[in-house]
PDB file of C-alpha atoms and ligand atoms in Angstrom:
ATOM      1  CA  MET A   1       0.000   0.000   0.000  1.00 39.00           C
ATOM      2  CA  GLU A   2       1.435   3.409  -0.947  1.00 39.00           C
ATOM      3  CA  THR A   3       1.786   5.793   1.995  1.00 40.00           C
ATOM      4  CA  LEU A   4       1.184   9.464   1.334  1.00 43.00           C
ATOM      5  CA  ARG A   5       3.997  11.884   1.986  1.00 48.00           C
ATOM      6  CA  VAL A   6       3.180  13.379   5.362  1.00 55.00           C
ATOM      7  CA  SER A   7       4.938  16.373   6.849  1.00 63.00           C
ATOM      8  CA  ASP A   8       5.181  17.316  10.530  1.00 75.00           C
ATOM      9  CA  THR A   9       2.408  19.799  11.105  1.00 76.00           C
ATOM     10  CA  TRP A  10       2.712  22.549  13.713  1.00 76.00           C
ATOM     11  CA  GLU A  11       0.028  25.091  12.930  1.00 76.00           C
ATOM     12  CA  ARG A  12      -2.863  25.203  15.371  1.00 79.00           C
ATOM     13  CA  GLY A  13      -2.344  25.447  19.102  1.00 72.00           C
ATOM     14  CA  ASN A  14      -5.647  24.076  20.406  1.00 83.00           C
ATOM     15  CA  PRO A  15      -5.483  20.632  18.760  1.00 84.00           C
ATOM     16  CA  TYR A  16      -1.787  20.412  19.741  1.00 86.00           C
ATOM     17  CA  GLU A  17      -2.739  21.061  23.379  1.00 85.00           C
ATOM     18  CA  GLN A  18      -5.287  18.229  23.279  1.00 90.00           C
ATOM     19  CA  TYR A  19      -2.852  15.836  21.610  1.00 94.00           C
ATOM     20  CA  VAL A  20       0.493  16.256  23.341  1.00 93.00           C
ATOM     21  CA  GLY A  21       0.465  19.721  24.926  1.00 91.00           C
ATOM     22  CA  ARG A  22      -1.505  18.322  27.885  1.00 94.00           C
ATOM     23  CA  TRP A  23       1.304  15.832  28.587  1.00 96.00           C
ATOM     24  CA  SER A  24       4.088  18.275  27.769  1.00 95.00           C
ATOM     25  CA  ARG A  25       2.675  20.569  30.501  1.00 95.00           C
ATOM     26  CA  GLN A  26       3.138  17.745  33.043  1.00 96.00           C
ATOM     27  CA  LEU A  27       6.616  16.896  31.834  1.00 98.00           C
ATOM     28  CA  ALA A  28       8.023  20.448  31.923  1.00 98.00           C
ATOM     29  CA  PRO A  29       7.970  20.913  35.742  1.00 98.00           C
ATOM     30  CA  ARG A  30       9.623  17.509  36.241  1.00 98.00           C
ATOM     31  CA  PHE A  31      12.416  18.528  33.858  1.00 98.00           C
ATOM     32  CA  LEU A  32      12.863  21.870  35.634  1.00 98.00           C
ATOM     33  CA  SER A  33      13.116  20.220  39.014  1.00 98.00           C
ATOM     34  CA  TRP A  34      15.856  17.931  37.616  1.00 98.00           C
ATOM     35  CA  LEU A  35      17.702  21.011  36.283  1.00 98.00           C
ATOM     36  CA  GLY A  36      17.619  22.753  39.647  1.00 97.00           C
ATOM     37  CA  VAL A  37      18.509  26.209  38.299  1.00 98.00           C
ATOM     38  CA  PRO A  38      18.603  28.930  40.996  1.00 97.00           C
ATOM     39  CA  GLU A  39      16.125  31.830  40.957  1.00 98.00           C
ATOM     40  CA  GLY A  40      16.700  35.096  39.108  1.00 98.00           C
ATOM     41  CA  ARG A  41      18.139  33.739  35.856  1.00 98.00           C
ATOM     42  CA  ALA A  42      17.480  34.853  32.252  1.00 98.00           C
ATOM     43  CA  TRP A  43      15.925  31.929  30.335  1.00 98.00           C
ATOM     44  CA  LEU A  44      15.399  31.087  26.669  1.00 98.00           C
ATOM     45  CA  ASP A  45      13.008  28.338  25.483  1.00 98.00           C
ATOM     46  CA  VAL A  46      13.847  27.169  21.941  1.00 98.00           C
ATOM     47  CA  GLY A  47      10.863  25.847  19.956  1.00 97.00           C
ATOM     48  CA  CYS A  48       8.509  27.065  22.676  1.00 97.00           C
ATOM     49  CA  GLY A  49       5.371  25.941  20.813  1.00 95.00           C
ATOM     50  CA  THR A  50       2.234  26.945  22.696  1.00 93.00           C
ATOM     51  CA  GLY A  51       4.287  27.906  25.764  1.00 96.00           C
ATOM     52  CA  ALA A  52       4.194  24.821  28.015  1.00 96.00           C
ATOM     53  CA  LEU A  53       7.826  25.048  29.148  1.00 98.00           C
ATOM     54  CA  CYS A  54       7.826  28.881  29.363  1.00 98.00           C
ATOM     55  CA  ALA A  55       4.767  28.675  31.633  1.00 97.00           C
ATOM     56  CA  ALA A  56       6.457  26.100  33.869  1.00 98.00           C
ATOM     57  CA  ILE A  57       9.622  28.252  34.121  1.00 98.00           C
ATOM     58  CA  LEU A  58       7.500  31.243  35.154  1.00 98.00           C
ATOM     59  CA  GLU A  59       5.625  29.183  37.716  1.00 98.00           C
ATOM     60  CA  HIS A  60       8.484  27.206  39.279  1.00 98.00           C
ATOM     61  CA  CYS A  61      11.809  28.992  38.676  1.00 98.00           C
ATOM     62  CA  ALA A  62      11.284  32.662  39.629  1.00 98.00           C
ATOM     63  CA  PRO A  63      13.195  33.743  36.497  1.00 98.00           C
ATOM     64  CA  ALA A  64      14.585  37.231  35.847  1.00 98.00           C
ATOM     65  CA  SER A  65      13.191  36.936  32.306  1.00 98.00           C
ATOM     66  CA  VAL A  66      11.845  34.358  29.869  1.00 98.00           C
ATOM     67  CA  ALA A  67      12.120  34.480  26.077  1.00 98.00           C
ATOM     68  CA  GLY A  68      10.753  31.964  23.594  1.00 98.00           C
ATOM     69  CA  VAL A  69      11.638  31.275  19.955  1.00 98.00           C
ATOM     70  CA  GLU A  70       9.193  29.402  17.732  1.00 96.00           C
ATOM     71  CA  PRO A  71       8.855  29.114  13.921  1.00 96.00           C
ATOM     72  CA  SER A  72       5.088  28.447  13.766  1.00 94.00           C
ATOM     73  CA  VAL A  73       3.018  31.627  13.537  1.00 93.00           C
ATOM     74  CA  GLY A  74      -0.028  29.759  14.872  1.00 92.00           C
ATOM     75  CA  PHE A  75       1.884  28.437  17.892  1.00 92.00           C
ATOM     76  CA  VAL A  76       3.437  31.845  18.637  1.00 95.00           C
ATOM     77  CA  GLY A  77      -0.123  33.230  18.679  1.00 94.00           C
ATOM     78  CA  SER A  78      -1.261  30.520  21.132  1.00 92.00           C
ATOM     79  CA  ALA A  79       1.832  31.047  23.307  1.00 95.00           C
ATOM     80  CA  LYS A  80       1.128  34.794  23.425  1.00 96.00           C
ATOM     81  CA  GLN A  81      -2.388  34.098  24.650  1.00 94.00           C
ATOM     82  CA  ASN A  82      -1.301  31.459  27.144  1.00 94.00           C
ATOM     83  CA  LEU A  83       1.569  33.494  28.593  1.00 96.00           C
ATOM     84  CA  ALA A  84      -0.238  36.854  28.622  1.00 92.00           C
ATOM     85  CA  GLY A  85       2.838  39.050  28.208  1.00 95.00           C
ATOM     86  CA  ARG A  86       4.985  37.270  30.823  1.00 97.00           C
ATOM     87  CA  ALA A  87       7.527  36.085  28.189  1.00 98.00           C
ATOM     88  CA  VAL A  88       9.079  37.778  25.157  1.00 98.00           C
ATOM     89  CA  LEU A  89       8.234  35.663  22.109  1.00 97.00           C
ATOM     90  CA  HIS A  90      10.151  35.701  18.834  1.00 96.00           C
ATOM     91  CA  LYS A  91       9.271  34.032  15.567  1.00 96.00           C
ATOM     92  CA  GLY A  92      12.434  32.200  14.540  1.00 97.00           C
ATOM     93  CA  SER A  93      14.260  28.930  14.173  1.00 97.00           C
ATOM     94  CA  ALA A  94      16.665  26.996  16.398  1.00 98.00           C
ATOM     95  CA  ASP A  95      19.406  27.082  13.752  1.00 96.00           C
ATOM     96  CA  SER A  96      19.445  30.879  13.680  1.00 97.00           C
ATOM     97  CA  LEU A  97      18.305  32.224  17.038  1.00 98.00           C
ATOM     98  CA  PRO A  98      17.239  35.888  16.962  1.00 98.00           C
ATOM     99  CA  LEU A  99      19.200  36.701  20.137  1.00 98.00           C
ATOM    100  CA  ALA A 100      22.570  38.328  20.779  1.00 98.00           C
ATOM    101  CA  ASP A 101      25.646  36.362  21.861  1.00 98.00           C
ATOM    102  CA  ALA A 102      25.822  35.589  25.583  1.00 98.00           C
ATOM    103  CA  SER A 103      22.436  37.189  26.247  1.00 98.00           C
ATOM    104  CA  VAL A 104      20.828  34.529  28.514  1.00 98.00           C
ATOM    105  CA  GLU A 105      21.912  32.204  31.321  1.00 98.00           C
ATOM    106  CA  VAL A 106      19.731  29.140  30.757  1.00 98.00           C
ATOM    107  CA  VAL A 107      18.775  27.765  27.333  1.00 98.00           C
ATOM    108  CA  VAL A 108      16.204  24.975  27.257  1.00 98.00           C
ATOM    109  CA  SER A 109      14.270  23.194  24.558  1.00 98.00           C
ATOM    110  CA  GLY A 110      11.370  20.808  25.093  1.00 98.00           C
ATOM    111  CA  LEU A 111      10.414  18.084  22.586  1.00 97.00           C
ATOM    112  CA  VAL A 112      12.051  19.966  19.705  1.00 96.00           C
ATOM    113  CA  LEU A 113      15.634  18.886  18.918  1.00 97.00           C
ATOM    114  CA  ASN A 114      14.577  15.877  16.817  1.00 96.00           C
ATOM    115  CA  PHE A 115      12.449  18.088  14.555  1.00 95.00           C
ATOM    116  CA  VAL A 116      15.259  20.516  13.797  1.00 96.00           C
ATOM    117  CA  PRO A 117      16.942  19.670  10.467  1.00 95.00           C
ATOM    118  CA  ASP A 118      20.479  20.295  11.827  1.00 96.00           C
ATOM    119  CA  PRO A 119      20.515  19.636  15.607  1.00 97.00           C
ATOM    120  CA  ARG A 120      24.279  20.263  15.826  1.00 97.00           C
ATOM    121  CA  ARG A 121      23.824  23.755  14.445  1.00 98.00           C
ATOM    122  CA  ALA A 122      20.919  24.333  16.833  1.00 98.00           C
ATOM    123  CA  LEU A 123      23.071  23.291  19.818  1.00 98.00           C
ATOM    124  CA  ILE A 124      25.901  25.559  18.660  1.00 98.00           C
ATOM    125  CA  GLU A 125      23.382  28.404  18.445  1.00 98.00           C
ATOM    126  CA  MET A 126      22.123  27.591  21.944  1.00 98.00           C
ATOM    127  CA  ARG A 127      25.731  27.752  23.155  1.00 98.00           C
ATOM    128  CA  ARG A 128      26.307  31.072  21.347  1.00 98.00           C
ATOM    129  CA  VAL A 129      23.427  32.838  23.116  1.00 98.00           C
ATOM    130  CA  ALA A 130      24.300  31.387  26.559  1.00 98.00           C
ATOM    131  CA  ARG A 131      26.670  33.178  28.907  1.00 97.00           C
ATOM    132  CA  ASP A 132      29.823  31.410  30.115  1.00 95.00           C
ATOM    133  CA  GLY A 133      28.938  29.019  32.899  1.00 93.00           C
ATOM    134  CA  GLY A 134      25.309  28.936  31.793  1.00 95.00           C
ATOM    135  CA  CYS A 135      23.138  25.858  31.448  1.00 97.00           C
ATOM    136  CA  ILE A 136      21.994  24.256  28.182  1.00 98.00           C
ATOM    137  CA  ALA A 137      19.412  21.502  28.434  1.00 98.00           C
ATOM    138  CA  ALA A 138      16.721  19.746  26.460  1.00 98.00           C
ATOM    139  CA  TYR A 139      14.330  16.810  26.457  1.00 98.00           C
ATOM    140  CA  VAL A 140      12.789  14.655  23.756  1.00 98.00           C
ATOM    141  CA  TRP A 141      10.211  11.873  23.805  1.00 98.00           C
ATOM    142  CA  ASP A 142      11.464   8.276  23.899  1.00 98.00           C
ATOM    143  CA  TYR A 143       9.735   7.577  20.579  1.00 97.00           C
ATOM    144  CA  ALA A 144      11.320   4.158  20.013  1.00 97.00           C
ATOM    145  CA  GLY A 145      10.587   2.969  23.544  1.00 97.00           C
ATOM    146  CA  LYS A 146       8.301   4.179  26.288  1.00 97.00           C
ATOM    147  CA  MET A 147       6.406   7.047  24.674  1.00 98.00           C
ATOM    148  CA  GLU A 148       3.519   4.615  24.733  1.00 98.00           C
ATOM    149  CA  LEU A 149       0.687   6.671  23.280  1.00 97.00           C
ATOM    150  CA  MET A 150       2.699   7.168  20.091  1.00 97.00           C
ATOM    151  CA  ARG A 151       4.333   3.714  20.183  1.00 98.00           C
ATOM    152  CA  HIS A 152       0.909   2.024  20.096  1.00 98.00           C
ATOM    153  CA  PHE A 153      -0.179   4.335  17.270  1.00 98.00           C
ATOM    154  CA  TRP A 154       2.800   3.577  15.020  1.00 98.00           C
ATOM    155  CA  ASP A 155       2.874  -0.137  15.815  1.00 98.00           C
ATOM    156  CA  ALA A 156      -0.779  -0.386  14.747  1.00 98.00           C
ATOM    157  CA  ALA A 157      -0.195   1.818  11.688  1.00 98.00           C
ATOM    158  CA  VAL A 158       2.725  -0.342  10.520  1.00 98.00           C
ATOM    159  CA  GLU A 159       0.747  -3.556  11.067  1.00 97.00           C
ATOM    160  CA  LEU A 160      -1.822  -2.203   8.598  1.00 98.00           C
ATOM    161  CA  ASP A 161       0.601  -0.536   6.183  1.00 96.00           C
ATOM    162  CA  ALA A 162       4.277  -1.541   6.257  1.00 97.00           C
ATOM    163  CA  SER A 163       5.273   1.623   4.394  1.00 95.00           C
ATOM    164  CA  ALA A 164       4.212   3.709   7.423  1.00 97.00           C
ATOM    165  CA  ALA A 165       7.429   2.465   9.101  1.00 97.00           C
ATOM    166  CA  LYS A 166       9.401   5.268   7.494  1.00 96.00           C
ATOM    167  CA  LEU A 167       7.101   7.828   9.155  1.00 96.00           C
ATOM    168  CA  ASP A 168       7.296   6.117  12.571  1.00 97.00           C
ATOM    169  CA  GLU A 169       8.958   8.631  14.894  1.00 96.00           C
ATOM    170  CA  GLY A 170      10.825   5.752  16.577  1.00 97.00           C
ATOM    171  CA  ASN A 171      12.609   5.147  13.273  1.00 96.00           C
ATOM    172  CA  ARG A 172      12.838   8.757  12.134  1.00 96.00           C
ATOM    173  CA  PHE A 173      14.464  10.149  15.262  1.00 97.00           C
ATOM    174  CA  PRO A 174      17.611   8.217  16.297  1.00 96.00           C
ATOM    175  CA  LEU A 175      18.597  11.332  18.275  1.00 97.00           C
ATOM    176  CA  CYS A 176      15.960  10.401  20.860  1.00 97.00           C
ATOM    177  CA  ARG A 177      18.193   7.955  22.724  1.00 97.00           C
ATOM    178  CA  PRO A 178      20.437   8.737  25.676  1.00 98.00           C
ATOM    179  CA  ASP A 179      23.761   7.948  23.982  1.00 97.00           C
ATOM    180  CA  ALA A 180      22.826   9.872  20.828  1.00 98.00           C
ATOM    181  CA  LEU A 181      21.858  12.923  22.897  1.00 98.00           C
ATOM    182  CA  GLN A 182      25.176  12.813  24.749  1.00 98.00           C
ATOM    183  CA  GLN A 183      27.044  12.514  21.447  1.00 98.00           C
ATOM    184  CA  ALA A 184      25.102  15.443  19.974  1.00 98.00           C
ATOM    185  CA  PHE A 185      25.978  17.632  22.967  1.00 98.00           C
ATOM    186  CA  ALA A 186      29.642  16.594  22.838  1.00 98.00           C
ATOM    187  CA  GLY A 187      29.728  17.173  19.051  1.00 97.00           C
ATOM    188  CA  ALA A 188      28.509  20.740  19.568  1.00 97.00           C
ATOM    189  CA  GLY A 189      31.310  21.432  22.050  1.00 96.00           C
ATOM    190  CA  LEU A 190      29.100  21.126  25.136  1.00 96.00           C
ATOM    191  CA  GLY A 191      31.264  18.494  26.837  1.00 94.00           C
ATOM    192  CA  GLN A 192      30.054  15.422  28.713  1.00 94.00           C
ATOM    193  CA  ALA A 193      26.324  15.958  29.217  1.00 97.00           C
ATOM    194  CA  GLU A 194      24.228  14.271  31.878  1.00 98.00           C
ATOM    195  CA  VAL A 195      21.136  12.320  30.744  1.00 98.00           C
ATOM    196  CA  THR A 196      18.144  11.026  32.671  1.00 98.00           C
ATOM    197  CA  SER A 197      14.736   9.563  31.897  1.00 98.00           C
ATOM    198  CA  ILE A 198      11.525  11.229  33.051  1.00 98.00           C
ATOM    199  CA  ASP A 199       8.316   9.171  33.057  1.00 98.00           C
ATOM    200  CA  ILE A 200       4.871  10.683  33.343  1.00 98.00           C
ATOM    201  CA  PRO A 201       1.576   8.787  33.531  1.00 98.00           C
ATOM    202  CA  THR A 202      -0.739   9.459  30.581  1.00 98.00           C
ATOM    203  CA  ARG A 203      -4.210   8.265  31.558  1.00 97.00           C
ATOM    204  CA  PHE A 204      -7.062   8.443  29.053  1.00 98.00           C
ATOM    205  CA  GLU A 205     -10.621   8.334  30.375  1.00 97.00           C
ATOM    206  CA  SER A 206     -11.827   6.345  27.389  1.00 97.00           C
ATOM    207  CA  PHE A 207     -10.750   5.230  23.937  1.00 98.00           C
ATOM    208  CA  ASP A 208     -12.226   8.459  22.519  1.00 97.00           C
ATOM    209  CA  ASP A 209     -10.078  10.505  24.866  1.00 97.00           C
ATOM    210  CA  TYR A 210      -7.053   8.714  23.345  1.00 98.00           C
ATOM    211  CA  TRP A 211      -8.178   8.770  19.703  1.00 98.00           C
ATOM    212  CA  GLN A 212      -9.897  12.134  19.170  1.00 96.00           C
ATOM    213  CA  PRO A 213      -6.707  14.247  19.562  1.00 96.00           C
ATOM    214  CA  PHE A 214      -5.137  12.404  16.612  1.00 97.00           C
ATOM    215  CA  LEU A 215      -7.904  13.889  14.452  1.00 96.00           C
ATOM    216  CA  GLY A 216      -6.591  17.413  15.150  1.00 94.00           C
ATOM    217  CA  GLY A 217      -3.761  16.740  12.684  1.00 92.00           C
ATOM    218  CA  GLN A 218      -0.956  18.442  14.708  1.00 90.00           C
ATOM    219  CA  GLY A 219       2.382  16.586  14.836  1.00 91.00           C
ATOM    220  CA  PRO A 220       3.596  13.587  12.835  1.00 94.00           C
ATOM    221  CA  ALA A 221       1.205  10.845  14.044  1.00 96.00           C
ATOM    222  CA  PRO A 222      -1.965  12.975  13.806  1.00 96.00           C
ATOM    223  CA  ALA A 223      -0.806  14.297  10.415  1.00 95.00           C
ATOM    224  CA  TYR A 224      -0.450  10.678   9.260  1.00 97.00           C
ATOM    225  CA  ALA A 225      -3.907   9.771  10.626  1.00 97.00           C
ATOM    226  CA  MET A 226      -5.450  12.672   8.742  1.00 96.00           C
ATOM    227  CA  SER A 227      -3.610  11.764   5.518  1.00 96.00           C
ATOM    228  CA  LEU A 228      -5.545   8.459   5.375  1.00 97.00           C
ATOM    229  CA  ASP A 229      -8.910   8.201   3.668  1.00 97.00           C
ATOM    230  CA  GLU A 230     -11.862   7.544   5.966  1.00 97.00           C
ATOM    231  CA  SER A 231     -11.913   3.776   5.617  1.00 98.00           C
ATOM    232  CA  ARG A 232      -8.174   3.379   6.280  1.00 98.00           C
ATOM    233  CA  ARG A 233      -8.428   5.759   9.239  1.00 98.00           C
ATOM    234  CA  ALA A 234     -11.331   3.691  10.620  1.00 98.00           C
ATOM    235  CA  ARG A 235      -9.239   0.503  10.291  1.00 98.00           C
ATOM    236  CA  LEU A 236      -6.410   2.146  12.190  1.00 98.00           C
ATOM    237  CA  ARG A 237      -8.833   3.367  14.892  1.00 98.00           C
ATOM    238  CA  ASP A 238     -10.299  -0.140  15.263  1.00 98.00           C
ATOM    239  CA  ARG A 239      -6.856  -1.746  15.405  1.00 98.00           C
ATOM    240  CA  LEU A 240      -5.862   0.644  18.179  1.00 98.00           C
ATOM    241  CA  ARG A 241      -9.129   0.052  20.032  1.00 98.00           C
ATOM    242  CA  ASP A 242      -8.305  -3.676  20.013  1.00 97.00           C
ATOM    243  CA  ARG A 243      -4.708  -3.412  21.147  1.00 96.00           C
ATOM    244  CA  LEU A 244      -4.742  -0.725  23.865  1.00 98.00           C
ATOM    245  CA  PRO A 245      -4.822  -2.022  27.478  1.00 97.00           C
ATOM    246  CA  ARG A 246      -8.057  -1.150  29.339  1.00 96.00           C
ATOM    247  CA  ASP A 247      -8.854  -0.842  33.010  1.00 97.00           C
ATOM    248  CA  ALA A 248     -12.220  -2.089  34.319  1.00 96.00           C
ATOM    249  CA  ASP A 249     -13.731   1.422  34.001  1.00 97.00           C
ATOM    250  CA  GLY A 250     -12.698   1.660  30.337  1.00 96.00           C
ATOM    251  CA  SER A 251      -9.785   4.010  30.991  1.00 98.00           C
ATOM    252  CA  ILE A 252      -6.406   3.499  29.353  1.00 98.00           C
ATOM    253  CA  ALA A 253      -3.345   3.924  31.552  1.00 98.00           C
ATOM    254  CA  LEU A 254      -0.089   4.462  29.653  1.00 98.00           C
ATOM    255  CA  PHE A 255       3.292   6.039  30.362  1.00 97.00           C
ATOM    256  CA  ALA A 256       5.237   8.609  28.426  1.00 98.00           C
ATOM    257  CA  ARG A 257       9.008   8.657  28.847  1.00 98.00           C
ATOM    258  CA  ALA A 258      11.245  11.538  27.874  1.00 98.00           C
ATOM    259  CA  TRP A 259      15.033  11.648  27.800  1.00 98.00           C
ATOM    260  CA  ALA A 260      16.401  14.815  29.348  1.00 98.00           C
ATOM    261  CA  VAL A 261      19.937  16.079  28.811  1.00 98.00           C
ATOM    262  CA  LYS A 262      21.891  18.935  30.426  1.00 98.00           C
ATOM    263  CA  ALA A 263      25.341  20.469  30.116  1.00 97.00           C
TER     264      ALA A 263
HETATM  265  C1  SAM B   1       6.367  18.693  20.033  1.00 66.15           C
HETATM  266  S1  SAM B   1       6.311  20.423  19.770  1.00 66.15           S
HETATM  267  C2  SAM B   1       6.957  21.010  21.337  1.00 66.15           C
HETATM  268  C3  SAM B   1       6.486  22.378  21.684  1.00 66.15           C
HETATM  269  C4  SAM B   1       6.810  22.843  23.112  1.00 66.15           C
HETATM  270  N1  SAM B   1       8.219  23.026  23.298  1.00 66.15           N
HETATM  271  C5  SAM B   1       6.231  21.911  24.132  1.00 66.15           C
HETATM  272  O1  SAM B   1       6.996  21.363  24.950  1.00 66.15           O
HETATM  273  O2  SAM B   1       5.011  21.723  24.170  1.00 66.15           O
HETATM  274  C6  SAM B   1       7.637  20.676  18.649  1.00 66.15           C
HETATM  275  C7  SAM B   1       7.912  22.134  18.384  1.00 66.15           C
HETATM  276  O3  SAM B   1       9.129  22.260  17.637  1.00 66.15           O
HETATM  277  C8  SAM B   1       8.983  23.379  16.808  1.00 66.15           C
HETATM  278  N2  SAM B   1      10.007  23.348  15.767  1.00 66.15           N
HETATM  279  C9  SAM B   1      10.039  22.599  14.641  1.00 66.15           C
HETATM  280  N3  SAM B   1      11.135  22.912  13.905  1.00 66.15           N
HETATM  281  C10 SAM B   1      11.814  23.864  14.605  1.00 66.15           C
HETATM  282  C11 SAM B   1      13.010  24.619  14.376  1.00 66.15           C
HETATM  283  N4  SAM B   1      13.753  24.438  13.267  1.00 66.15           N
HETATM  284  N5  SAM B   1      13.388  25.531  15.299  1.00 66.15           N
HETATM  285  C12 SAM B   1      12.665  25.724  16.421  1.00 66.15           C
HETATM  286  N6  SAM B   1      11.518  25.045  16.685  1.00 66.15           N
HETATM  287  C13 SAM B   1      11.092  24.129  15.791  1.00 66.15           C
HETATM  288  C14 SAM B   1       7.559  23.202  16.283  1.00 66.15           C
HETATM  289  O4  SAM B   1       7.062  24.351  15.638  1.00 66.15           O
HETATM  290  C15 SAM B   1       6.839  22.851  17.571  1.00 66.15           C
HETATM  291  O5  SAM B   1       6.418  23.988  18.268  1.00 66.15           O
END
């Protein structure tokens, strides 16, 4: 079966929030507590999306300032609404950050590095804008392993259409493994980085609560779901309904693991 070409789609904030933003908002504070950055620092969030990590920095880290950089006009608009003027938001890309050299103390990036075409260049840019002695850190989903809501999706998709394997984020993103992250940091001159896993529970009240967000079309798996015609999408939905573990009340309890890295 021929799979359509599907691009990563980052356009509309609301469907993104329902799909993965709701979990990203739980992950961000856990990452920040692992970082343990003192109060009063100037922060930059690269690929800030709808503002999940910026919001967590504002809530938990008592920052001196927070800036965000994000290429999607739609997401910058959502972030502006969500953050209500508490962060300075720039439209821009990780490989060419619109900030001066040595202008911030902490540079973070949540769930982004694997989507950037040249992660090494992005890390060098992150280093450029950080002051000496600053902190550079990031996290990415464990797509090939314990990011279970996506793992189930792609495993079912590939069972129905082997050519979907090349779109599977577990295959597409070899960077999302601890050793690869450490190598990427070392290759960008950031030295021996520390890596840890962060697991968050992702509990869905019902199958619909799991499935509906894929129909919003934001991100690789939802974009793939929406590239299928209705009958193929229904087959995928039914396959997922059959394979997902259920509790007695019909809820679906999964885990999402991220790999976090800091230098
Ligand atoms: C999974 S979302 C994560 C958003 C947000 N950081 C969060 O934790 O919810 C991936 C984000 O990476 C952004 N992105 C994709 N390519 C990028 C690039 N070259 N530079 C910066 N951000 C990029 C997307 O626009 C999107 O906002």
